């Protein structure tokens, strides 16, 4: 079965100027994917005749379906409808059904219906009009040479309602679409290039109908397996077998799949092992605690934490030895070990974890430059510390420290 391809066009200078954010395209892409329709391009187009007509022509050459949002207002700068009429060589007519809908829309809201509002009822004669329940701008559908154009209002709630109730069902009956099945494998603690090299043979063995994409982000690498076929159950089974092989090669880096987050994965591991945790964060400023407590039900395993920025609090609250600070400083292996052990005991937790470092942009020395961070884990049986050499960016260093602490906890619980 051949792939059905779509292109999304968003029309409006306000998007190009950065005055509003285009959230429509992301939502539309996700919904089309569920139907097995592959989006090949998203384009934002200026409010000019040449740009709009060129975008129509290029999109039609690439895709089977062209979905357009925006530019449907009643004023002269709203060009989508007249440009569609020109592109499809059609006259523009006054649609009586749309006119009556617009009139009632205004009257029901106690608003004056003006001559300009009548412009909303002007549509290309060749178009099939699709009723817009939630607004005045009509949705229009065009077919030519086995290609489909659909024009919708740019207001998100209007567009989503039209897509869900009218456009997507109509596309399903118009095109015979394949099944597209995605599965995300989420990893931490290994860089993209190192992971790619590690699973190179596995990747090269993927069948033609299953593709792999690497999706790196701060501290994480996601791998997306995309399978295309006709039987979802069969595709799901094939992908799972591939994941089983992947786990044999790189399973120690995998913390979850699809919507799983690292902090949620840690929470599930703690619950499974009936363990509790407490945190002492200096350079990460409580960010790890924030991430842990963002998960519903975290009170089952999170005992509490402190942010002992000043060394006095490391000593008085956590029992860090003054001689440790004098001899090694707060940013040291011995200090974070004592912090992790101290916070575990102070909160009566099974596990304590800690951080101390130089987040920046100032405060670094030749011996300990900005980005030097120590983290530690303690569970009563073992105390592990790890040194990180991060960046000169303060916020990035805090995020990377959070990920490193959670990954240290994950690895320790897994062993």
CSV table of N, CA, C and O in Angstrom, one decimal, residues 2 5 34 37 48 63 102 125 136 150 172 247 252 256 286 301 315 332 339 348-349 357 407:
chain,number,residue,atom,x,y,z
A,2,UNK,N,0.6,2.2,-0.9
A,2,UNK,CA,1.5,3.4,-1.0
A,2,UNK,C,1.1,4.3,0.1
A,2,UNK,O,0.0,4.4,0.6
A,5,UNK,N,0.6,11.1,1.6
A,5,UNK,CA,1.4,12.2,2.1
A,5,UNK,C,0.6,13.5,2.2
A,5,UNK,O,-0.3,13.8,1.4
A,34,UNK,N,-2.2,9.4,13.3
A,34,UNK,CA,-3.1,8.3,13.8
A,34,UNK,C,-3.8,7.6,12.6
A,34,UNK,O,-4.2,6.4,12.8
A,37,UNK,N,-1.4,8.9,7.8
A,37,UNK,CA,-1.1,9.9,6.8
A,37,UNK,C,0.2,10.6,7.2
A,37,UNK,O,0.3,11.1,8.4
A,48,UNK,N,0.7,37.3,1.1
A,48,UNK,CA,0.9,37.9,-0.2
A,48,UNK,C,0.4,36.9,-1.3
A,48,UNK,O,0.5,35.7,-1.1
A,63,UNK,N,2.5,16.5,-2.2
A,63,UNK,CA,1.6,15.8,-1.3
A,63,UNK,C,0.3,15.4,-1.9
A,63,UNK,O,-0.2,16.0,-2.9
A,102,UNK,N,-23.8,32.7,9.3
A,102,UNK,CA,-23.0,33.9,9.9
A,102,UNK,C,-24.0,34.9,10.5
A,102,UNK,O,-23.8,35.5,11.5
A,125,UNK,N,-16.7,28.8,-6.2
A,125,UNK,CA,-17.9,28.0,-6.7
A,125,UNK,C,-17.5,26.5,-6.7
A,125,UNK,O,-18.4,25.6,-6.5
A,136,UNK,N,-17.5,31.7,12.2
A,136,UNK,CA,-18.1,32.2,11.0
A,136,UNK,C,-17.4,31.9,9.7
A,136,UNK,O,-18.0,31.9,8.6
A,150,UNK,N,-7.8,21.3,1.7
A,150,UNK,CA,-8.8,21.7,2.7
A,150,UNK,C,-8.4,23.0,3.4
A,150,UNK,O,-7.2,23.1,3.9
A,172,UNK,N,-10.5,9.8,5.7
A,172,UNK,CA,-10.4,8.4,5.8
A,172,UNK,C,-11.2,7.7,4.7
A,172,UNK,O,-10.8,6.6,4.3
A,247,UNK,N,17.5,-4.3,23.8
A,247,UNK,CA,17.7,-4.4,25.2
A,247,UNK,C,18.9,-5.3,25.5
A,247,UNK,O,19.7,-5.1,26.5
A,252,UNK,N,21.0,-1.3,29.5
A,252,UNK,CA,21.3,-0.7,30.7
A,252,UNK,C,21.1,0.9,30.6
A,252,UNK,O,21.1,1.5,31.7
A,256,UNK,N,12.7,3.7,29.8
A,256,UNK,CA,11.3,3.7,29.6
A,256,UNK,C,10.9,3.8,28.1
A,256,UNK,O,11.8,3.9,27.3
A,286,UNK,N,17.4,22.5,44.5
A,286,UNK,CA,16.1,21.9,44.7
A,286,UNK,C,15.4,21.4,43.4
A,286,UNK,O,14.2,21.0,43.4
A,301,UNK,N,7.1,7.8,48.2
A,301,UNK,CA,8.5,7.5,48.3
A,301,UNK,C,9.4,8.7,48.5
A,301,UNK,O,10.6,8.5,48.9
A,315,UNK,N,26.9,21.6,57.5
A,315,UNK,CA,27.4,21.1,58.7
A,315,UNK,C,26.3,20.9,59.7
A,315,UNK,O,26.2,19.8,60.3
A,332,UNK,N,33.4,18.8,46.4
A,332,UNK,CA,34.4,17.7,46.5
A,332,UNK,C,33.6,16.4,46.7
A,332,UNK,O,32.5,16.3,47.1
A,339,UNK,N,27.0,14.6,52.6
A,339,UNK,CA,25.7,15.2,52.4
A,339,UNK,C,24.7,14.1,52.1
A,339,UNK,O,23.6,14.1,52.7
A,348,UNK,N,15.2,10.0,57.6
A,348,UNK,CA,14.8,8.6,57.8
A,348,UNK,C,14.5,7.9,56.5
A,348,UNK,O,13.6,7.0,56.4
A,349,UNK,N,15.2,8.2,55.4
A,349,UNK,CA,15.0,7.6,54.1
A,349,UNK,C,15.9,6.4,53.9
A,349,UNK,O,16.9,6.3,54.5
A,357,UNK,N,28.3,22.0,43.5
A,357,UNK,CA,29.1,22.3,42.4
A,357,UNK,C,29.1,23.8,42.1
A,357,UNK,O,28.6,24.6,42.9
A,407,UNK,N,19.8,9.6,37.2
A,407,UNK,CA,20.3,8.4,36.5
A,407,UNK,C,21.2,7.6,37.5
A,407,UNK,O,21.3,6.4,37.4
